mmCIF file of C-alpha atoms in Angstrom:
data_model
loop_
_atom_site.group_PDB
_atom_site.id
_atom_site.type_symbol
_atom_site.label_atom_id
_atom_site.label_comp_id
_atom_site.label_asym_id
_atom_site.label_seq_id
_atom_site.Cartn_x
_atom_site.Cartn_y
_atom_site.Cartn_z
ATOM 1 C CA MET A 130 103.361 86.815 124.293
ATOM 2 C CA ALA A 131 101.930 83.998 122.559
ATOM 3 C CA SER A 132 99.181 81.992 124.320
ATOM 4 C CA THR A 133 100.173 78.514 125.817
ATOM 5 C CA SER A 134 97.063 77.344 126.299
ATOM 6 C CA SER A 135 94.617 75.439 123.728
ATOM 7 C CA ASN A 136 92.412 78.402 123.742
ATOM 8 C CA PRO A 137 92.689 80.696 120.238
ATOM 9 C CA ILE A 138 93.968 84.199 120.926
ATOM 10 C CA PRO A 139 91.696 87.098 119.958
ATOM 11 C CA PRO A 140 91.823 88.911 116.859
ATOM 12 C CA GLU A 141 94.010 92.181 116.545
ATOM 13 C CA ALA A 142 92.233 95.158 117.863
ATOM 14 C CA GLY A 143 90.739 96.902 114.897
ATOM 15 C CA PHE A 144 91.339 94.309 112.330
ATOM 16 C CA PRO A 145 89.204 91.669 110.900
ATOM 17 C CA PRO A 146 89.997 88.139 111.979
ATOM 18 C CA LEU A 147 93.360 86.919 110.836
ATOM 19 C CA THR A 148 92.966 83.200 109.850
ATOM 20 C CA LYS A 149 96.022 80.577 109.119
ATOM 21 C CA ALA A 150 94.458 79.937 105.741
ATOM 22 C CA ASP A 151 94.896 83.980 105.068
ATOM 23 C CA VAL A 152 98.574 83.496 106.019
ATOM 24 C CA ILE A 153 98.761 80.551 103.850
ATOM 25 C CA ALA A 154 97.057 82.254 101.005
ATOM 26 C CA CYS A 155 99.781 84.868 100.759
ATOM 27 C CA ALA A 156 102.648 82.177 100.750
ATOM 28 C CA PHE A 157 104.259 82.545 97.284
ATOM 29 C CA SER A 158 103.847 78.533 96.089
ATOM 30 C CA SER A 159 99.917 79.336 96.968
ATOM 31 C CA TRP A 160 99.211 82.230 94.748
ATOM 32 C CA TYR A 161 101.684 82.063 92.053
ATOM 33 C CA PRO A 162 100.508 78.976 90.105
ATOM 34 C CA THR A 163 96.946 80.924 89.772
ATOM 35 C CA PHE A 164 98.689 84.537 88.898
ATOM 36 C CA ARG A 165 101.646 83.242 86.920
ATOM 37 C CA ARG A 166 101.028 85.129 83.680
ATOM 38 C CA HIS A 167 100.844 88.369 85.866
ATOM 39 C CA SER A 168 103.907 87.917 87.627
ATOM 40 C CA PRO A 169 107.814 87.989 86.966
ATOM 41 C CA LYS A 170 109.231 84.959 86.125
ATOM 42 C CA ALA A 171 110.463 82.846 89.231
ATOM 43 C CA THR A 172 111.409 79.405 90.656
ATOM 44 C CA VAL A 173 110.834 77.785 93.973
ATOM 45 C CA ILE A 174 113.165 75.190 95.328
ATOM 46 C CA ALA A 175 111.044 73.267 98.043
ATOM 47 C CA PRO A 176 111.100 72.049 100.550
ATOM 48 C CA LEU A 177 114.163 73.536 102.447
ATOM 49 C CA SER A 178 115.943 70.905 104.477
ATOM 50 C CA ASP A 179 116.187 70.961 108.359
ATOM 51 C CA GLU A 180 119.651 71.481 108.415
ATOM 52 C CA PHE A 181 119.519 74.701 106.203
ATOM 53 C CA ILE A 182 116.597 75.931 108.281
ATOM 54 C CA ASP A 183 118.762 75.464 111.225
ATOM 55 C CA TYR A 184 121.738 77.337 109.751
ATOM 56 C CA LEU A 185 119.576 80.275 109.203
ATOM 57 C CA GLN A 186 118.365 80.213 112.838
ATOM 58 C CA SER A 187 121.817 79.974 114.235
ATOM 59 C CA ASP A 188 123.841 82.686 115.921
ATOM 60 C CA GLY A 189 126.483 84.534 113.862
ATOM 61 C CA VAL A 190 127.062 85.455 110.428
ATOM 62 C CA PHE A 191 128.856 83.316 108.154
ATOM 63 C CA LEU A 192 128.600 81.421 104.975
ATOM 64 C CA PRO A 193 128.601 77.760 103.875
ATOM 65 C CA GLU A 194 131.761 76.542 102.338
ATOM 66 C CA GLY A 195 131.606 76.429 98.410
ATOM 67 C CA SER A 196 128.931 78.802 98.149
ATOM 68 C CA GLY A 197 130.776 82.008 96.856
ATOM 69 C CA PRO A 198 131.578 82.516 92.874
ATOM 70 C CA MET A 199 132.823 79.333 91.256
ATOM 71 C CA GLY A 200 136.615 79.328 91.182
ATOM 72 C CA ILE A 201 137.030 81.368 94.193
ATOM 73 C CA SER A 202 138.505 79.472 97.269
ATOM 74 C CA GLU A 203 136.865 80.300 100.472
ATOM 75 C CA LEU A 204 139.310 80.279 103.238
ATOM 76 C CA SER A 205 139.085 80.807 107.004
ATOM 77 C CA ASP A 206 141.139 83.357 108.738
ATOM 78 C CA SER A 207 143.619 80.927 109.917
ATOM 79 C CA GLU A 208 143.395 79.636 105.886
ATOM 80 C CA ASP A 209 144.192 75.918 106.896
ATOM 81 C CA GLY A 210 141.494 75.450 109.197
ATOM 82 C CA GLU A 211 143.831 75.130 112.047
ATOM 83 C CA SER A 212 143.960 76.915 115.477
ATOM 84 C CA ALA A 213 147.351 78.516 116.605
ATOM 85 C CA ASN A 214 148.586 75.387 118.570
ATOM 86 C CA GLY A 215 147.875 73.104 115.165
ATOM 87 C CA THR A 216 144.485 71.812 115.910
ATOM 88 C CA GLU A 217 141.092 72.280 114.996
ATOM 89 C CA SER A 218 139.219 73.998 117.343
ATOM 90 C CA SER A 219 135.248 73.288 118.263
ATOM 91 C CA ASP A 220 134.391 76.620 117.236
ATOM 92 C CA ASP A 221 135.971 76.347 113.855
ATOM 93 C CA GLN A 222 133.689 73.191 113.477
ATOM 94 C CA SER A 223 130.660 74.626 114.356
ATOM 95 C CA TRP A 224 131.384 77.059 111.377
ATOM 96 C CA GLN A 225 131.839 74.544 108.715
ATOM 97 C CA VAL A 226 128.542 73.926 106.917
ATOM 98 C CA SER A 227 128.055 73.534 103.266
ATOM 99 C CA PHE A 228 124.672 72.657 101.384
ATOM 100 C CA PRO A 229 126.106 71.530 97.778
ATOM 101 C CA LYS A 230 122.685 70.411 96.566
ATOM 102 C CA LEU A 231 121.081 73.645 97.193
ATOM 103 C CA ASP A 232 124.095 75.446 95.978
ATOM 104 C CA SER A 233 124.021 73.602 92.599
ATOM 105 C CA GLU A 234 120.156 74.299 92.505
ATOM 106 C CA ILE A 235 120.603 78.180 93.075
ATOM 107 C CA ARG A 236 123.420 78.110 90.512
ATOM 108 C CA ASP A 237 121.323 76.617 87.832
ATOM 109 C CA VAL A 238 118.486 79.201 88.313
ATOM 110 C CA LEU A 239 120.904 81.796 88.256
ATOM 111 C CA PHE A 240 122.289 80.759 84.967
ATOM 112 C CA LYS A 241 118.740 80.347 83.671
ATOM 113 C CA TYR A 242 118.288 84.185 84.726
ATOM 114 C CA ASP A 243 121.042 85.662 83.256
ATOM 115 C CA GLY A 244 123.451 85.454 86.364
ATOM 116 C CA ALA A 245 121.102 87.459 89.091
ATOM 117 C CA ALA A 246 117.741 86.910 90.800
ATOM 118 C CA PHE A 247 116.092 88.378 93.747
ATOM 119 C CA PRO A 248 115.510 86.138 96.829
ATOM 120 C CA LYS A 249 112.634 85.584 99.344
ATOM 121 C CA LEU A 250 111.043 82.954 101.556
ATOM 122 C CA ASN A 251 107.705 81.878 101.540
ATOM 123 C CA TRP A 252 106.414 85.216 102.567
ATOM 124 C CA SER A 253 108.885 87.446 102.637
ATOM 125 C CA SER A 254 112.026 88.890 101.069
ATOM 126 C CA PRO A 255 115.187 90.136 102.900
ATOM 127 C CA ARG A 256 114.850 93.896 102.285
ATOM 128 C CA ASP A 257 116.187 94.968 105.531
ATOM 129 C CA ALA A 258 119.509 93.001 105.031
ATOM 130 C CA ALA A 259 120.115 94.587 101.307
ATOM 131 C CA TRP A 260 122.933 96.680 102.820
ATOM 132 C CA MET A 261 124.726 93.812 103.330
ATOM 133 C CA LEU A 262 125.551 93.376 99.346
ATOM 134 C CA PRO A 263 127.740 95.868 97.560
ATOM 135 C CA GLY A 264 124.906 97.568 95.573
ATOM 136 C CA GLN A 265 122.551 97.462 98.589
ATOM 137 C CA ASN A 266 120.001 95.874 96.663
ATOM 138 C CA LEU A 267 118.584 92.191 96.517
ATOM 139 C CA LYS A 268 120.509 91.448 93.445
ATOM 140 C CA CYS A 269 121.963 88.014 94.067
ATOM 141 C CA GLN A 270 124.686 86.243 91.655
ATOM 142 C CA ASN A 271 126.006 83.314 93.758
ATOM 143 C CA PRO A 272 124.480 81.070 96.499
ATOM 144 C CA ALA A 273 126.706 83.084 99.068
ATOM 145 C CA ASP A 274 124.510 86.252 98.363
ATOM 146 C CA VAL A 275 121.327 84.389 98.896
ATOM 147 C CA TYR A 276 122.615 82.960 102.225
ATOM 148 C CA LEU A 277 123.990 86.290 103.220
ATOM 149 C CA LEU A 278 120.830 88.065 102.795
ATOM 150 C CA LEU A 279 118.451 85.065 104.425
ATOM 151 C CA LYS A 280 120.843 84.936 107.458
ATOM 152 C CA SER A 281 120.847 88.457 107.980
ATOM 153 C CA SER A 282 117.402 89.534 107.898
ATOM 154 C CA ASP A 283 114.826 89.873 110.446
ATOM 155 C CA PHE A 284 112.088 89.341 108.113
ATOM 156 C CA ILE A 285 113.149 85.995 107.309
ATOM 157 C CA THR A 286 113.311 85.334 110.878
ATOM 158 C CA HIS A 287 109.628 86.221 110.959
ATOM 159 C CA ASP A 288 108.813 83.733 108.140
ATOM 160 C CA LEU A 289 110.649 80.850 110.095
ATOM 161 C CA ASP A 290 109.429 81.648 113.745
ATOM 162 C CA HIS A 291 106.387 83.870 113.586
ATOM 163 C CA ALA A 292 104.452 83.663 110.507
ATOM 164 C CA PHE A 293 100.941 82.643 112.226
ATOM 165 C CA ASP A 294 101.539 84.611 115.350
ATOM 166 C CA LEU A 295 98.431 86.779 114.958
ATOM 167 C CA CYS A 296 96.019 84.193 113.432
ATOM 168 C CA VAL A 297 92.797 83.544 115.357
ATOM 169 C CA GLU A 298 93.314 79.976 115.739
ATOM 170 C CA HIS A 299 96.751 80.024 116.780
ATOM 171 C CA THR A 300 98.059 77.600 119.230
ATOM 172 C CA PRO A 301 100.705 75.084 118.671
ATOM 173 C CA SER A 302 98.404 72.027 118.694
ATOM 174 C CA THR A 303 96.287 73.472 115.952
ATOM 175 C CA LEU A 304 98.975 74.660 113.583
ATOM 176 C CA SER A 305 101.479 71.703 113.824
ATOM 177 C CA ASP A 306 99.529 69.197 111.688
ATOM 178 C CA SER A 307 97.508 71.312 109.423
ATOM 179 C CA TRP A 308 99.823 73.320 107.163
ATOM 180 C CA ALA A 309 98.756 73.111 103.178
ATOM 181 C CA ALA A 310 101.937 72.086 101.067
ATOM 182 C CA PRO A 311 102.918 73.980 98.142
ATOM 183 C CA GLU A 312 101.555 73.223 94.902
ATOM 184 C CA GLU A 313 103.685 70.796 92.496
ATOM 185 C CA GLY A 314 104.015 70.940 88.946
ATOM 186 C CA LEU A 315 105.520 74.463 87.911
ATOM 187 C CA THR A 316 108.068 73.002 85.564
ATOM 188 C CA GLU A 317 107.584 75.438 82.475
ATOM 189 C CA GLY A 318 106.644 78.847 81.426
ATOM 190 C CA ALA A 319 107.241 81.592 83.600
ATOM 191 C CA GLY A 320 108.118 79.916 86.757
ATOM 192 C CA ALA A 321 109.183 76.387 87.718
ATOM 193 C CA LEU A 322 108.333 74.812 91.330
ATOM 194 C CA THR A 323 111.876 72.316 92.339
ATOM 195 C CA LEU A 324 110.772 69.610 94.828
ATOM 196 C CA SER A 325 113.526 68.210 97.153
ATOM 197 C CA ASP A 326 113.148 64.672 98.455
ATOM 198 C CA GLU A 327 115.625 65.927 101.366
ATOM 199 C CA ASP A 328 112.698 66.320 103.808
ATOM 200 C CA SER A 329 111.040 63.079 104.578
ATOM 201 C CA ASP A 330 107.402 62.840 106.019
ATOM 202 C CA GLU A 331 109.353 61.049 109.173
ATOM 203 C CA LYS A 332 111.486 64.124 109.760
ATOM 204 C CA ARG A 333 108.736 66.408 109.480
ATOM 205 C CA GLU A 334 106.732 64.459 111.909
ATOM 206 C CA GLY A 335 109.534 64.618 114.224
ATOM 207 C CA ARG A 336 110.241 68.321 114.092
ATOM 208 C CA ARG A 337 109.597 70.421 117.481
ATOM 209 C CA ILE A 338 107.344 73.395 117.087
ATOM 210 C CA ARG A 339 109.475 76.526 116.527
ATOM 211 C CA SER A 340 109.163 79.521 119.077
ATOM 212 C CA ARG A 341 105.589 80.707 119.033
ATOM 213 C CA GLY A 342 103.815 81.160 115.566
ATOM 214 C CA THR A 343 105.186 79.042 112.778
ATOM 215 C CA PRO A 344 105.122 75.275 113.036
ATOM 216 C CA SER A 345 108.243 73.387 112.413
ATOM 217 C CA SER A 346 106.176 70.808 109.990
ATOM 218 C CA TYR A 347 105.625 73.879 107.469
ATOM 219 C CA PRO A 348 107.518 73.292 104.467
ATOM 220 C CA PHE A 349 109.529 76.269 103.821
ATOM 221 C CA GLU A 350 110.717 77.345 100.420
ATOM 222 C CA LEU A 351 113.280 79.584 98.467
ATOM 223 C CA VAL A 352 111.941 81.692 95.773
ATOM 224 C CA LEU A 353 114.170 83.051 93.166
ATOM 225 C CA LYS A 354 112.663 85.715 91.058
ATOM 226 C CA LYS A 355 114.443 86.552 87.690
ATOM 227 C CA TRP A 356 116.348 90.216 88.722
ATOM 228 C CA TYR A 357 115.103 93.107 86.663
ATOM 229 C CA ASP A 358 115.481 96.713 87.760
ATOM 230 C CA ILE A 359 112.010 98.050 88.265
ATOM 231 C CA PRO A 360 111.434 101.658 88.821
ATOM 232 C CA ARG A 361 110.276 101.970 92.383
ATOM 233 C CA SER A 362 108.339 104.959 91.269
ATOM 234 C CA GLN A 363 105.858 102.506 89.436
ATOM 235 C CA GLU A 364 105.108 100.006 92.583
ATOM 236 C CA TRP A 365 101.908 100.349 94.279
ATOM 237 C CA ARG A 366 100.698 98.706 97.507
ATOM 238 C CA CYS A 367 96.767 98.044 97.347
ATOM 239 C CA PHE A 368 94.427 97.145 100.345
ATOM 240 C CA VAL A 369 91.826 94.963 100.152
ATOM 241 C CA ARG A 370 89.011 94.752 103.089
ATOM 242 C CA ASP A 371 85.833 92.519 102.716
ATOM 243 C CA LYS A 372 86.502 91.907 99.200
ATOM 244 C CA GLN A 373 86.750 95.443 98.363
ATOM 245 C CA LEU A 374 89.670 97.598 97.420
ATOM 246 C CA ILE A 375 89.939 100.317 99.986
ATOM 247 C CA ALA A 376 93.095 101.947 99.410
ATOM 248 C CA ILE A 377 96.086 102.221 97.259
ATOM 249 C CA SER A 378 99.807 103.676 98.688
ATOM 250 C CA GLN A 379 102.724 104.436 96.517
ATOM 251 C CA ARG A 380 105.466 102.290 97.707
ATOM 252 C CA ASP A 381 108.358 104.163 97.400
ATOM 253 C CA THR A 382 108.451 107.369 99.775
ATOM 254 C CA ASN A 383 110.179 109.485 97.311
ATOM 255 C CA TYR A 384 108.524 112.493 95.442
ATOM 256 C CA TYR A 385 107.878 112.256 91.879
ATOM 257 C CA ASP A 386 106.876 115.131 89.864
ATOM 258 C CA PHE A 387 105.137 112.960 87.088
ATOM 259 C CA LEU A 388 102.813 111.240 89.404
ATOM 260 C CA GLN A 389 101.493 115.016 90.624
ATOM 261 C CA PRO A 390 98.630 115.633 88.083
ATOM 262 C CA ASP A 391 95.147 114.637 89.358
ATOM 263 C CA SER A 392 94.680 113.177 86.033
ATOM 264 C CA VAL A 393 97.510 110.552 86.348
ATOM 265 C CA MET A 394 96.136 109.520 89.864
ATOM 266 C CA GLU A 395 92.609 109.250 88.389
ATOM 267 C CA GLU A 396 94.016 107.133 85.651
ATOM 268 C CA LEU A 397 96.050 105.099 87.847
ATOM 269 C CA GLU A 398 93.031 104.356 90.214
ATOM 270 C CA ASP A 399 90.882 103.384 87.414
ATOM 271 C CA GLN A 400 93.283 100.868 86.133
ATOM 272 C CA ILE A 401 94.434 99.441 89.315
ATOM 273 C CA SER A 402 90.669 99.069 90.304
ATOM 274 C CA ASP A 403 89.651 97.486 86.853
ATOM 275 C CA PHE A 404 92.563 94.989 87.103
ATOM 276 C CA PHE A 405 91.801 93.943 90.665
ATOM 277 C CA GLU A 406 88.191 93.308 89.523
ATOM 278 C CA LYS A 407 88.866 91.394 86.510
ATOM 279 C CA GLU A 408 92.018 89.542 87.712
ATOM 280 C CA ILE A 409 92.278 89.287 91.444
ATOM 281 C CA GLN A 410 88.746 89.699 93.335
ATOM 282 C CA PRO A 411 87.053 86.870 91.785
ATOM 283 C CA VAL A 412 89.899 84.222 92.276
ATOM 284 C CA PHE A 413 91.842 85.098 95.412
ATOM 285 C CA PRO A 414 90.578 83.303 98.207
ATOM 286 C CA SER A 415 90.893 85.712 101.413
ATOM 287 C CA THR A 416 88.548 88.095 102.235
ATOM 288 C CA ASN A 417 91.162 90.446 103.594
ATOM 289 C CA TYR A 418 94.610 91.068 102.128
ATOM 290 C CA VAL A 419 97.297 93.344 100.649
ATOM 291 C CA PHE A 420 98.915 92.831 97.151
ATOM 292 C CA ASP A 421 101.616 94.880 95.635
ATOM 293 C CA LEU A 422 101.550 95.769 91.696
ATOM 294 C CA TYR A 423 104.054 97.118 89.167
ATOM 295 C CA LEU A 424 102.878 99.158 86.278
ATOM 296 C CA THR A 425 105.014 99.061 83.342
ATOM 297 C CA ARG A 426 106.955 101.985 81.985
ATOM 298 C CA ALA A 427 104.615 102.199 79.147
ATOM 299 C CA GLY A 428 101.686 102.027 81.514
ATOM 300 C CA ASP A 429 99.782 99.139 79.662
ATOM 301 C CA ARG A 430 100.325 96.014 82.061
ATOM 302 C CA PHE A 431 100.619 95.266 85.685
ATOM 303 C CA PHE A 432 102.616 92.659 87.106
ATOM 304 C CA ILE A 433 101.827 91.280 90.601
ATOM 305 C CA LEU A 434 104.787 91.334 92.798
ATOM 306 C CA ASP A 435 103.249 89.840 96.213
ATOM 307 C CA PHE A 436 100.492 89.053 98.348
ATOM 308 C CA ASN A 437 100.598 89.995 102.449
ATOM 309 C CA PRO A 438 98.196 89.337 105.020
ATOM 310 C CA TYR A 439 95.958 92.122 105.978
ATOM 311 C CA SER A 440 97.708 92.581 109.573
ATOM 312 C CA SER A 441 99.940 94.950 111.394
ATOM 313 C CA THR A 442 102.889 92.690 110.106
ATOM 314 C CA THR A 443 102.314 94.141 106.536
ATOM 315 C CA ASP A 444 103.503 98.074 106.268
ATOM 316 C CA ALA A 445 100.766 100.217 105.795
ATOM 317 C CA LEU A 446 103.165 102.861 104.076
ATOM 318 C CA LEU A 447 101.527 106.304 103.411
ATOM 319 C CA PHE A 448 98.319 105.071 105.682
ATOM 320 C CA THR A 449 98.155 104.110 109.203
ATOM 321 C CA TRP A 450 96.383 100.986 110.037
ATOM 322 C CA SER A 451 93.914 102.839 112.192
ATOM 323 C CA GLU A 452 92.916 105.104 108.878
ATOM 324 C CA LEU A 453 92.604 101.770 107.005
ATOM 325 C CA ASN A 454 90.542 99.979 109.387
ATOM 326 C CA GLU A 455 88.001 102.989 109.957
ATOM 327 C CA ILE A 456 87.367 103.225 106.013
ATOM 328 C CA VAL A 457 83.543 102.414 105.603
ATOM 329 C CA ILE A 458 82.937 100.078 102.626
ATOM 330 C CA PRO A 459 79.736 100.650 100.702
ATOM 331 C CA THR A 460 77.057 97.965 101.785
ATOM 332 C CA SER A 461 75.967 97.348 98.080
ATOM 333 C CA ASP A 462 77.676 94.339 96.630
ATOM 334 C CA GLY A 463 80.453 95.243 93.860
ATOM 335 C CA SER A 464 79.783 99.198 93.867
ATOM 336 C CA ARG A 465 82.685 101.397 93.440
ATOM 337 C CA THR A 466 82.222 104.594 94.802
ATOM 338 C CA ALA A 467 83.844 108.171 94.393
ATOM 339 C CA THR A 468 85.705 107.843 97.652
ATOM 340 C CA LEU A 469 87.055 104.423 97.148
ATOM 341 C CA PRO A 470 89.803 103.321 96.781
ATOM 342 C CA GLU A 471 91.812 106.065 98.513
ATOM 343 C CA ILE A 472 94.701 106.773 96.582
ATOM 344 C CA ARG A 473 97.934 108.471 98.193
ATOM 345 C CA ILE A 474 101.419 109.497 96.941
ATOM 346 C CA VAL A 475 104.018 111.377 98.433
ATOM 347 C CA THR A 476 103.034 115.102 97.051
ATOM 348 C CA SER A 477 106.113 117.189 97.916
ATOM 349 C CA ALA A 478 109.499 117.184 98.441
ATOM 350 C CA ALA A 479 109.356 118.213 102.237
ATOM 351 C CA MET A 480 107.007 115.191 102.689
ATOM 352 C CA SER A 481 109.472 112.885 101.014
ATOM 353 C CA ALA A 482 112.308 114.496 103.256
ATOM 354 C CA ASN A 483 110.100 113.558 106.333
ATOM 355 C CA GLN A 484 110.243 109.863 105.121
ATOM 356 C CA ALA A 485 114.107 109.863 104.475
ATOM 357 C CA LEU A 486 115.595 107.686 107.185
ATOM 358 C CA PRO A 487 117.163 104.779 106.071
ATOM 359 C CA ALA A 488 114.935 102.071 105.394
ATOM 360 C CA PHE A 489 114.547 99.477 108.179
ATOM 361 C CA SER A 490 117.552 101.151 109.952
ATOM 362 C CA HIS A 491 115.974 99.642 113.498
ATOM 363 C CA ASN A 492 117.180 96.479 112.236
ATOM 364 C CA ARG A 493 119.649 97.167 109.821
ATOM 365 C CA TYR A 494 123.001 96.103 111.403
ATOM 366 C CA PRO A 495 123.084 92.557 113.333
ATOM 367 C CA LYS A 496 124.764 92.842 117.017
ATOM 368 C CA ASP A 497 127.493 90.400 115.875
ATOM 369 C CA VAL A 498 128.428 92.212 112.770
ATOM 370 C CA VAL A 499 128.462 95.599 114.892
ATOM 371 C CA GLU A 500 130.921 94.052 117.143
ATOM 372 C CA LEU A 501 133.166 93.345 114.224
ATOM 373 C CA SER A 502 133.336 96.908 113.307
ATOM 374 C CA ASP A 503 136.430 97.238 115.793
ATOM 375 C CA GLY A 504 135.310 101.008 117.266
ATOM 376 C CA ALA A 505 134.381 102.262 113.744
ATOM 377 C CA SER A 506 131.367 104.253 113.294
ATOM 378 C CA ILE A 507 128.286 102.393 111.674
ATOM 379 C CA ALA A 508 128.632 104.503 108.441
ATOM 380 C CA GLU A 509 132.460 103.676 108.158
ATOM 381 C CA PHE A 510 132.006 100.112 108.995
ATOM 382 C CA ALA A 511 129.003 99.552 106.560
ATOM 383 C CA LYS A 512 131.253 101.326 103.582
ATOM 384 C CA GLU A 513 134.212 99.136 104.513
ATOM 385 C CA TRP A 514 132.151 96.266 104.866
ATOM 386 C CA ALA A 515 130.596 96.830 101.467
ATOM 387 C CA ALA A 516 133.841 97.354 99.738
ATOM 388 C CA LYS A 517 135.444 94.171 101.331
ATOM 389 C CA LEU A 518 132.223 92.178 99.993
ATOM 390 C CA GLU A 519 132.554 93.892 96.358
ATOM 391 C CA LYS A 520 136.259 92.674 96.195
ATOM 392 C CA GLY A 521 135.805 89.303 97.665
ATOM 393 C CA VAL A 522 134.041 86.267 97.396
ATOM 394 C CA LEU A 523 130.541 88.042 96.989
ATOM 395 C CA ASP A 524 131.377 89.695 94.014
ATOM 396 C CA GLY A 525 129.195 89.362 91.214
ATOM 397 C CA LEU A 526 128.353 87.767 87.951
ATOM 398 C CA LYS A 527 127.840 89.438 84.813
ATOM 399 C CA GLN A 528 125.386 92.084 84.520
ATOM 400 C CA ASP A 529 121.967 91.900 83.052
ATOM 401 C CA GLU A 530 121.919 93.136 79.156
ATOM 402 C CA ASP A 531 120.322 96.390 78.650
ATOM 403 C CA GLY A 532 117.609 97.020 76.088
ATOM 404 C CA ARG A 533 115.704 94.103 76.481
ATOM 405 C CA ASP A 534 112.041 94.403 76.225
ATOM 406 C CA GLU A 535 110.524 94.784 79.569
ATOM 407 C CA VAL A 536 107.538 92.538 79.421
ATOM 408 C CA GLU A 537 109.397 89.632 77.792
ATOM 409 C CA GLU A 538 111.815 90.211 80.791
ATOM 410 C CA LEU A 539 109.565 89.958 83.307
ATOM 411 C CA ALA A 540 107.006 87.369 81.884
ATOM 412 C CA GLY A 541 109.712 85.175 80.092
ATOM 413 C CA ARG A 542 107.876 85.679 76.713
#
């Protein structure tokens, strides 16, 4: 449980101290302006209103009115919004929410991005809720897709309520008034920051501290990245401690034959190390952090996908955090040894099979959604749910055109 006194909490056992500044440095609007030329196109809508945050934190899975595809009417089960006795119940009223301004902003971004985008909040994407959409991915084609993913995700709940839980200076009093606001002015090029005036300073000052680690005054943002089908085999998670790249892990836990030759791994290690030393190490403000890279199919360019805190809240993938924390870093400044960074891939189909449980299966199905299954098995209900979404208001817009140049697609050039 979180400390309720004014004393800071101790660092996680075995981890270097995690500060609030470290967590804020990994928020999208903190790092994106610096690394925009090395990142896929993205637009930020910020700050999100109190009403929308309250909607995300409310119980139940329901979508705001007017958030589905244009031209499709969204009706309640009774179709006219009235209960059986001809009057509108209080329960029905509690489900009637709408965010027309946010809907419009999301639709504008989707139009700019050829009809599809990948959503996240300040730190996390709702990867654990991907099963809620027909394609079981994060490809959003209307505001309803975005809202459904955000509202169904435990990762998003962590952003809203627990982002600073493990910070050494974590107390409600120290976090409530010392956040860093997102940088303004991203209006052209690969990304754009859109600021809303819905959230006044007075409203921020009046908010309560949310449960445990995230101050309610922190300005939450919706990030929409242009959708692109990135091959998971070319994604890499990189671990940095004391400003040294200590480890690299394959992000996808499937076996890929083309990754197996030692020469391929040696070249990849050199490429990632060079990119880190030239582009990231000199400018990223934290001492300890994790970053994700995508290497293009041609193997000649990296794109930065994300930064994460160096803490147990970040998935260590093919490593364990104990292994990472026990890696000995050379004492001489800037030295690259024969043993660092250590790189790991899935080396056999059997190893891949051991990793084959469905991703995020422990938090995949919200309790109230399971209750709607009416006795069906989870597999049967998931199939039926996906079919209904595909057929109903969450049906998609047009697919991205094939054959576009990959770098131009990601960087907008």
